[in-house]
Coordinates of C-alpha atoms and ligand atoms in Angstrom, one line a residue:
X1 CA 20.1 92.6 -44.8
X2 CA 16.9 94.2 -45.1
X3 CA 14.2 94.3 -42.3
X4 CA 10.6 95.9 -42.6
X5 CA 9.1 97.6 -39.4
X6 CA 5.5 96.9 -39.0
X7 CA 5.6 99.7 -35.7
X8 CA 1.3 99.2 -35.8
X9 CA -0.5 100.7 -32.8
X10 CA -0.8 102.2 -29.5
X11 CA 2.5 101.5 -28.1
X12 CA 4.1 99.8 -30.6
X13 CA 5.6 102.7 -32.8
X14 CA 7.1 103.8 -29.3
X15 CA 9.1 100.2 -28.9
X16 CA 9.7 99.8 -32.3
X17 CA 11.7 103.2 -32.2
X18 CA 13.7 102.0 -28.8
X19 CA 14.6 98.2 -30.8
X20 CA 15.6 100.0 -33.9
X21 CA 18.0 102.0 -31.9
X22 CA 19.2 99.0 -30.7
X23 CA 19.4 97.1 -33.5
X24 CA 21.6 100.1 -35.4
X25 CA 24.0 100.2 -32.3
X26 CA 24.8 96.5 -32.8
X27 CA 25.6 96.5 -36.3
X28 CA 27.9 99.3 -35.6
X29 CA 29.5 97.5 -32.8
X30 CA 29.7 94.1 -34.8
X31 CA 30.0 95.6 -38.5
X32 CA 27.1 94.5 -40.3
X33 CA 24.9 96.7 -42.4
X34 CA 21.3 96.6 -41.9
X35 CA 18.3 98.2 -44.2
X36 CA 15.0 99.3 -42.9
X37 CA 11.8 99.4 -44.6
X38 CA 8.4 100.8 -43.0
X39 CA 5.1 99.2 -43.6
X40 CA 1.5 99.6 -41.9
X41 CA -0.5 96.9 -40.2
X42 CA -3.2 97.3 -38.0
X43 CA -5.9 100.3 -36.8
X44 CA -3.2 102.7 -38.6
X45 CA -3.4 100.5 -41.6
X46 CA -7.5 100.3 -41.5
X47 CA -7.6 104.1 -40.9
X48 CA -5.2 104.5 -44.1
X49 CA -6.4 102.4 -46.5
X50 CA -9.6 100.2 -45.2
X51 CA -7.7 97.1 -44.6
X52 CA -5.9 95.8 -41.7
X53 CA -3.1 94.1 -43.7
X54 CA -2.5 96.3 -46.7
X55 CA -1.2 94.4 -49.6
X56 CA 2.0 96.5 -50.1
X57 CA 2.8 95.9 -47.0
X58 CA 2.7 92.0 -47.5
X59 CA 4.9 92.3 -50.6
X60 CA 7.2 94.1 -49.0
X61 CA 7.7 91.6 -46.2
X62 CA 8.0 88.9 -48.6
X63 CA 10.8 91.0 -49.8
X64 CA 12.7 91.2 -46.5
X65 CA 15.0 89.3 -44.6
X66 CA 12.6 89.7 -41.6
X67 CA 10.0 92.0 -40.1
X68 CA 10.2 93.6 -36.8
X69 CA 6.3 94.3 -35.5
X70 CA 5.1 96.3 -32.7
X71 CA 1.7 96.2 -31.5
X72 CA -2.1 96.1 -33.1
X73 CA -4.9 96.8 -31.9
X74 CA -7.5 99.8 -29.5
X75 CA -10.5 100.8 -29.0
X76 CA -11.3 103.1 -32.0
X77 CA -11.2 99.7 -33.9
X78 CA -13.3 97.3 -31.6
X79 CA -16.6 97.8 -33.1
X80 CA -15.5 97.1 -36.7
X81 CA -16.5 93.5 -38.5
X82 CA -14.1 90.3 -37.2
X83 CA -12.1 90.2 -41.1
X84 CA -11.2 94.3 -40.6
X85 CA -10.2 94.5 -37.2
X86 CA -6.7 95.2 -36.4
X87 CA -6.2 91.3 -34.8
X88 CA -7.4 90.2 -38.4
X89 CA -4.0 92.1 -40.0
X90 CA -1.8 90.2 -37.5
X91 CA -3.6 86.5 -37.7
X92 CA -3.4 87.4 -41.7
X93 CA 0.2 87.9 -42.1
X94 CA 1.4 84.8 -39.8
X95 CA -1.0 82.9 -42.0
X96 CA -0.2 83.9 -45.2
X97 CA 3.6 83.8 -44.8
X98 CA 3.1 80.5 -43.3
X99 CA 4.7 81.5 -39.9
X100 CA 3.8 78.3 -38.2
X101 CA 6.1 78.4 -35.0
X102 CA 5.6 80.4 -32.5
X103 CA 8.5 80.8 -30.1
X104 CA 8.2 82.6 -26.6
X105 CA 11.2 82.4 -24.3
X106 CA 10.5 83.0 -20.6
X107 CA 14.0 84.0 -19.1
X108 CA 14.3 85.0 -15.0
X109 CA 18.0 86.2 -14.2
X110 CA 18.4 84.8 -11.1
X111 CA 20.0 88.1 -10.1
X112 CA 16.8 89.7 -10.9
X113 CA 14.4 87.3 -10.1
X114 CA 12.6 89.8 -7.6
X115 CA 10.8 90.4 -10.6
X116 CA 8.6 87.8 -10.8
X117 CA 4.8 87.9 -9.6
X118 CA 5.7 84.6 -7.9
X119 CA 6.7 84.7 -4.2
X120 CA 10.7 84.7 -4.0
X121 CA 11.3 81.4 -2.8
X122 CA 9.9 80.0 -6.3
X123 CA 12.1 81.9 -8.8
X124 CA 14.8 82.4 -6.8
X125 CA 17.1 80.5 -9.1
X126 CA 16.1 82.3 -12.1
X127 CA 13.5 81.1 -14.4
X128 CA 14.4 79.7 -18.1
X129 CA 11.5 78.0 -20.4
X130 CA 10.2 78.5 -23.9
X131 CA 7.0 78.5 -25.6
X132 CA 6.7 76.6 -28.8
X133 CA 3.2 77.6 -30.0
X134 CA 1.8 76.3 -33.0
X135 CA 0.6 79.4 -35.2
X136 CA -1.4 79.1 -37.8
X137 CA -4.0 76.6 -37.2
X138 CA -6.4 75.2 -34.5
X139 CA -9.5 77.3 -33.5
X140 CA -8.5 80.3 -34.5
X141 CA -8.4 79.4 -38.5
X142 CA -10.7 76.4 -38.1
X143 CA -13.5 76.4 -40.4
X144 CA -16.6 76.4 -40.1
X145 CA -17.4 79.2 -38.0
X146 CA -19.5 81.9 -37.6
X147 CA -23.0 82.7 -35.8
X148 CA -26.4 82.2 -36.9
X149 CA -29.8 81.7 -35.1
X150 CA -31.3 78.3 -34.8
X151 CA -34.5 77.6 -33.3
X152 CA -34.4 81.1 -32.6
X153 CA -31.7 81.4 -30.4
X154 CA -27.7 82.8 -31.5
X155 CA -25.2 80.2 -31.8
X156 CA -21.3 80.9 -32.2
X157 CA -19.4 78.5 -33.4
X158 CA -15.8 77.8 -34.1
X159 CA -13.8 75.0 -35.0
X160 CA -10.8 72.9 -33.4
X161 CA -9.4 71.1 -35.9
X162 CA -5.6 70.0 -37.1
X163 CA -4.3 67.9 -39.0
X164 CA -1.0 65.4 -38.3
X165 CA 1.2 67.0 -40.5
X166 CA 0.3 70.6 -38.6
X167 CA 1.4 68.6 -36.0
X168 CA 4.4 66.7 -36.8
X169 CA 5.8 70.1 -38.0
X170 CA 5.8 71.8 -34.6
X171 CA 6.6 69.2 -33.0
X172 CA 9.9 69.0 -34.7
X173 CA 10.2 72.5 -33.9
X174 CA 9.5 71.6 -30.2
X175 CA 12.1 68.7 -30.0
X176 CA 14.8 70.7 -32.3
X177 CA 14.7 73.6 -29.4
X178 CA 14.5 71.3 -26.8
X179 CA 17.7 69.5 -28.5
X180 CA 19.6 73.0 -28.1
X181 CA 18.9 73.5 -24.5
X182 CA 18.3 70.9 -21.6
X183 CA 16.4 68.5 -23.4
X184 CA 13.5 68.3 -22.2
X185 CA 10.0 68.5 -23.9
X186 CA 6.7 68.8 -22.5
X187 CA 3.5 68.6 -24.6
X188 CA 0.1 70.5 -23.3
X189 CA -2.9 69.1 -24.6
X190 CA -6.1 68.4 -23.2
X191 CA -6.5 64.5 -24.2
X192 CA -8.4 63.9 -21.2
X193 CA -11.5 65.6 -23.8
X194 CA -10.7 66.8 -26.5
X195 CA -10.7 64.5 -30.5
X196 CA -7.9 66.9 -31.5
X197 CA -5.7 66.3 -28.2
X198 CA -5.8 62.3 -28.8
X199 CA -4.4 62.6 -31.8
X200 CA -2.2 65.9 -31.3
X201 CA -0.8 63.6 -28.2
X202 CA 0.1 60.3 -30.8
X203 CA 1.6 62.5 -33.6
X204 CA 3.9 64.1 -30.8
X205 CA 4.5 60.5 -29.6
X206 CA 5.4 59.4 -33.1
X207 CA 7.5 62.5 -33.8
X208 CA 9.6 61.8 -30.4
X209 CA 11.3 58.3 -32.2
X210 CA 13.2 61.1 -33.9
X211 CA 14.7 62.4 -31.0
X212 CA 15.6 59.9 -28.6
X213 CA 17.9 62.2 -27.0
X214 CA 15.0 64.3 -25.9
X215 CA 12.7 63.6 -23.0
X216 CA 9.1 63.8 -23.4
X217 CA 6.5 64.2 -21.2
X218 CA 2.5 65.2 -21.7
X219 CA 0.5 67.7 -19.5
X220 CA -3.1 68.7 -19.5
X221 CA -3.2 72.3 -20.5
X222 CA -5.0 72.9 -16.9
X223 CA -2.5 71.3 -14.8
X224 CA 0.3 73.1 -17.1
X225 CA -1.7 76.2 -15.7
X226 CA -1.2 76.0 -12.4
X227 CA 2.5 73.7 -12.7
X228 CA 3.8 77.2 -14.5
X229 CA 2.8 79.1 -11.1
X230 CA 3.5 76.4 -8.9
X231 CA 7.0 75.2 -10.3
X232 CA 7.5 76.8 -12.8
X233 CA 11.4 75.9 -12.8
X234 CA 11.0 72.3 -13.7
X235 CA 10.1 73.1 -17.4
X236 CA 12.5 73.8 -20.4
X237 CA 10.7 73.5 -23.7
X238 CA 6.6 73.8 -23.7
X239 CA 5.0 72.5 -26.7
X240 CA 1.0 73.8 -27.4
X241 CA -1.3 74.4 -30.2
X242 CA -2.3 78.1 -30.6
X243 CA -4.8 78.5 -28.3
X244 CA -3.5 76.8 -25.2
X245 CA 0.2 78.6 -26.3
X246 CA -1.9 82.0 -26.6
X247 CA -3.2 81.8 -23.0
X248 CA -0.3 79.8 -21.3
X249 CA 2.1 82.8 -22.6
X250 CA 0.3 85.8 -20.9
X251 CA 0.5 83.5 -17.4
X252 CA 4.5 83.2 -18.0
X253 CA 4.4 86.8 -18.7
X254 CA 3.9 87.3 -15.1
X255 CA 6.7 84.7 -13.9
X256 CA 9.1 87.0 -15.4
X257 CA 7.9 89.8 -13.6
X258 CA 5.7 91.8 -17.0
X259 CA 4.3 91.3 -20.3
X260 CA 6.6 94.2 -21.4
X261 CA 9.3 92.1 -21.0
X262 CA 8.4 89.5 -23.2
X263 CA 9.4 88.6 -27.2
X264 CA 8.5 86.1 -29.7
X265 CA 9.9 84.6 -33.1
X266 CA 7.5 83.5 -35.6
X267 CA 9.0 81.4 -38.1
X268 CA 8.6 79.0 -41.3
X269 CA 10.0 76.4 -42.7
X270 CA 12.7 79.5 -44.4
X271 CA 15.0 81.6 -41.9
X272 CA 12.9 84.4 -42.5
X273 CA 10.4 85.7 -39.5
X274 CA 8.4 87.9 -38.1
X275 CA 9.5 89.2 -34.3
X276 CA 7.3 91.3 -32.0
X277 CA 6.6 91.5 -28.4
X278 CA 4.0 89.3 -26.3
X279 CA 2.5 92.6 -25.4
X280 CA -0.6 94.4 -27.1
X281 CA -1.0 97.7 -28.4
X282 CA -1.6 99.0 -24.6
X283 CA -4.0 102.4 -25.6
X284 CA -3.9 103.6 -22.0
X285 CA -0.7 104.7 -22.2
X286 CA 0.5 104.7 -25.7
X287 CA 1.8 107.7 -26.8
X288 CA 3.5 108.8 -23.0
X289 CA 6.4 107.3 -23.4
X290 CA 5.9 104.6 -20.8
X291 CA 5.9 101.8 -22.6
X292 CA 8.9 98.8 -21.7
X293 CA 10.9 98.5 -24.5
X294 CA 12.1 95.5 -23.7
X295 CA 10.1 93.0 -24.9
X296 CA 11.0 94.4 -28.5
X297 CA 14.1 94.6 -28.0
X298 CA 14.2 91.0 -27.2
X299 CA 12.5 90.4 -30.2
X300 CA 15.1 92.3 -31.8
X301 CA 18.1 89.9 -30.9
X302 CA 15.9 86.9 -31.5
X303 CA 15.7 88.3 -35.4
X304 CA 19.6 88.6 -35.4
X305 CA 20.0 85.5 -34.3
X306 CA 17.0 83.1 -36.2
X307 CA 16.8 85.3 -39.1
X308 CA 20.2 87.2 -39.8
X309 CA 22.6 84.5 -38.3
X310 CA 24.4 87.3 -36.1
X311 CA 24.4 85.5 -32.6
X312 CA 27.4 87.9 -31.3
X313 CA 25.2 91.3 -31.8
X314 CA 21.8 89.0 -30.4
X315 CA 23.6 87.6 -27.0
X316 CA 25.2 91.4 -26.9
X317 CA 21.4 92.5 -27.0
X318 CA 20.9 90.4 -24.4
X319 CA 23.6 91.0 -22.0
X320 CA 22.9 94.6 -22.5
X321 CA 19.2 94.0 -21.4
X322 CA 20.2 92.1 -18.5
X323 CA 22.8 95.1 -17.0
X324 CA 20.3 97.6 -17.6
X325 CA 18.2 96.4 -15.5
X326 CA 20.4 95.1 -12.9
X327 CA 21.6 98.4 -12.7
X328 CA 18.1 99.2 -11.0
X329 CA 16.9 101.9 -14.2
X330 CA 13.1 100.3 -15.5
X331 CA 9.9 101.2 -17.0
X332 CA 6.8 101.8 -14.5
X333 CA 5.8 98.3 -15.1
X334 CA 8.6 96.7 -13.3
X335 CA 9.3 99.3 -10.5
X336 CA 6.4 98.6 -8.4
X337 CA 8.5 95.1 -7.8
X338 CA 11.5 96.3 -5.8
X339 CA 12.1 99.8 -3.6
X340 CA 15.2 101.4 -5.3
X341 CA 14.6 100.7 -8.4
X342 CA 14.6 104.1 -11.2
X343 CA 11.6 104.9 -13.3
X344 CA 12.8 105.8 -16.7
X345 CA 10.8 106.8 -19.6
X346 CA 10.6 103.8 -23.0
X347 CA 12.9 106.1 -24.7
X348 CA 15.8 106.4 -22.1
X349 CA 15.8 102.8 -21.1
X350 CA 16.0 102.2 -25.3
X351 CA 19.2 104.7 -25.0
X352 CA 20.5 102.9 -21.7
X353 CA 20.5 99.5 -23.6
X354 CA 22.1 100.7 -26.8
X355 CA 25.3 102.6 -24.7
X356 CA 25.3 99.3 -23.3
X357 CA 25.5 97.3 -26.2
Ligands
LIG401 C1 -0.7 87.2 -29.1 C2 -2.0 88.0 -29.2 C3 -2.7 87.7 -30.5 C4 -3.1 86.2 -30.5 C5 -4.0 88.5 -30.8 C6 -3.7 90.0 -30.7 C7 -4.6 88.2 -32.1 O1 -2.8 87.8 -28.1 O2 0.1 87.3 -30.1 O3 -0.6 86.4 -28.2 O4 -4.1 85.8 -30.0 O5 -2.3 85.4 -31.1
LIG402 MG1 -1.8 86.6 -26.6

């Protein structure tokens, strides 16, 4: 089973390391061999060979069973033009191996839901929701756009656009998860406004005679917003296009207490995928070894599970995540939340999880 690391920038060579630790102690617990290839993407990619997504390393993914991707992305790269900055390598490869669903799981132990941001009485039950984020289409690939001056003054423009079968696809993908867990599925749109909305809202509506079994419900992305913070227990399945997705999945970042926390599948219509934290590249303290592992570790067991079909070794991942940090040892990220808990560096919470596992 062969996996390509795409460790980027910033912090992401630093979680990449901790997930591949983890990933090797799991196939030796559960006897499965695993392969590792090393790719760049990114800033380091730019720097290397002037493009953001070199085209070895796209080849090479399309090779693999599944890719394992850290982080793109600082400041040394912010002034270059939109197609080579680092974002461009990342938007680039989810397009071009049509990675259209976006899943972002939002999981609270109830045992450690001091964690959140939100007061106590609010997540004190644990949290547990997922993102289904449509990937590859809305305004961030919508065409036209650009800037240019008219009537002497700059306009920037970008484009909002899908089409129904975008749609219908992610939608299944909404309803199938929804079908695996407590069945419920709530839509965000903005049909209150927005062209794309009406018709996002219908296709969803149509798809839902598929899956009677599920219950369906529609939210404008605003009041999704604030329900997330204000109850953020009464969702299971959250279905958005990739904008709304984008920005509703940094806010559950802080109901489970950090965006270090936090992974993400990226899948097709194949079981191949591409797994990588929520998290950016985080320049202010890449290279200290401060980083939270977590998050790709996380992303780790969802690639075991969605991509190599090894649930044991993913819900071992898991477990191991959860007694780690029950067992009061976290990054600097999460300590702030509770007196008594241990400040450990990325690397030894990486070595913590993989004893445990
Ligand atoms: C994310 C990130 C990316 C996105 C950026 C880095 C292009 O914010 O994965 O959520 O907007 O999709
Ligand atoms: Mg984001």
């Amino acid at each position: 089973m062969k996996i390509v690391l795409l460790p980027g920038d910033g912090i992401g060579p630093e979680v990449v390391a901790e997930a591949v630790k983890v990933l090797k102690a799991s196939s030796a617990r559960f006897k499965f061999t695993l392969e590792f290839d090393e790719a760049l993407i990114g800033g380091c990619a730019y720097a290397a060979t002037g493009e953001a997504l070199p085209a070895r390393t796209l080849d090479l993914c399309r090779q693999a069973q599944a890719v394992l991707l850290g982080a793109v992305g600082g400041p040394a790269w912010d002034h270059l033009p939109a197609e080579k900055r680092p974002e461009a390598g990342l938007l680039k490869i989810r397009k071009e191996l049509s990675l259209f669903a976006n899943i972002r799981p939002t999981l609270l132990y109830p045992e450690l839901s001091f964690l959140s941001c939100l007061r106590p009485d609010l997540t004190a039950g644990g949290v547990d929701f997922a993102i289904v984020r449509e990937l590859t289409g809305d305004v961030y690939f919508g065409r036209p756009a650009g800037l240019e001056v008219r009537s002497g003054l700059r306009h920037a423009f970008n484009n909002m656009i899908y089409n129904e079968e975008e749609i219908r696809r992610i939608a299944q993908v909404g309803f199938r998860l929804a079908r695996s867990r407590r069945k419920k599925l709530c839509s965000v749109d903005k049909a209150n406004v927005l062209e794309v909305s009406r018709l996002w809202r219908s296709v969803v509506n149509e798809t839902a005679a598929g899956y009677p079994d599920v219950a369906l419900s529609h939210m404008y992305v605003d009041n999704a917003a604030m329900q997330l913070v204000l109850d953020p227990v009464q969702f299971d399945v959250l279905l958005t296009g990739n904008l709304f997705g984008d920005i509703l999945s940094d806010e559950s970042a802080a109901v489970a207490g950090s965006l270090g926390l936090q992974a993400s599948a990226s899948l097709g219509d194949s079981s191949f995928g591409l797994y990588e934290p929520v998290h950016g590249s985080a320049p202010d303290i890449a290279g200290q070894n401060k980083a939270n592992p977590v998050g790709c570790v996380l992303s780790a067991a969802m690639l075991l599970r969605f991509s190599l079909g090894q649930e044991q070794a993913a819900s071992a991942i898991e477990q191991a995540v959860r007694d780690v940090l029950k067992s009061g040892r976290c990054t600097g990220d999460l300590a702030r939340k509770q007196a008594g808990m241990e400040i450990v560096s990325c690397s030894a919470l990486g070595d913590l999880i993989a004893q445990a596992v």
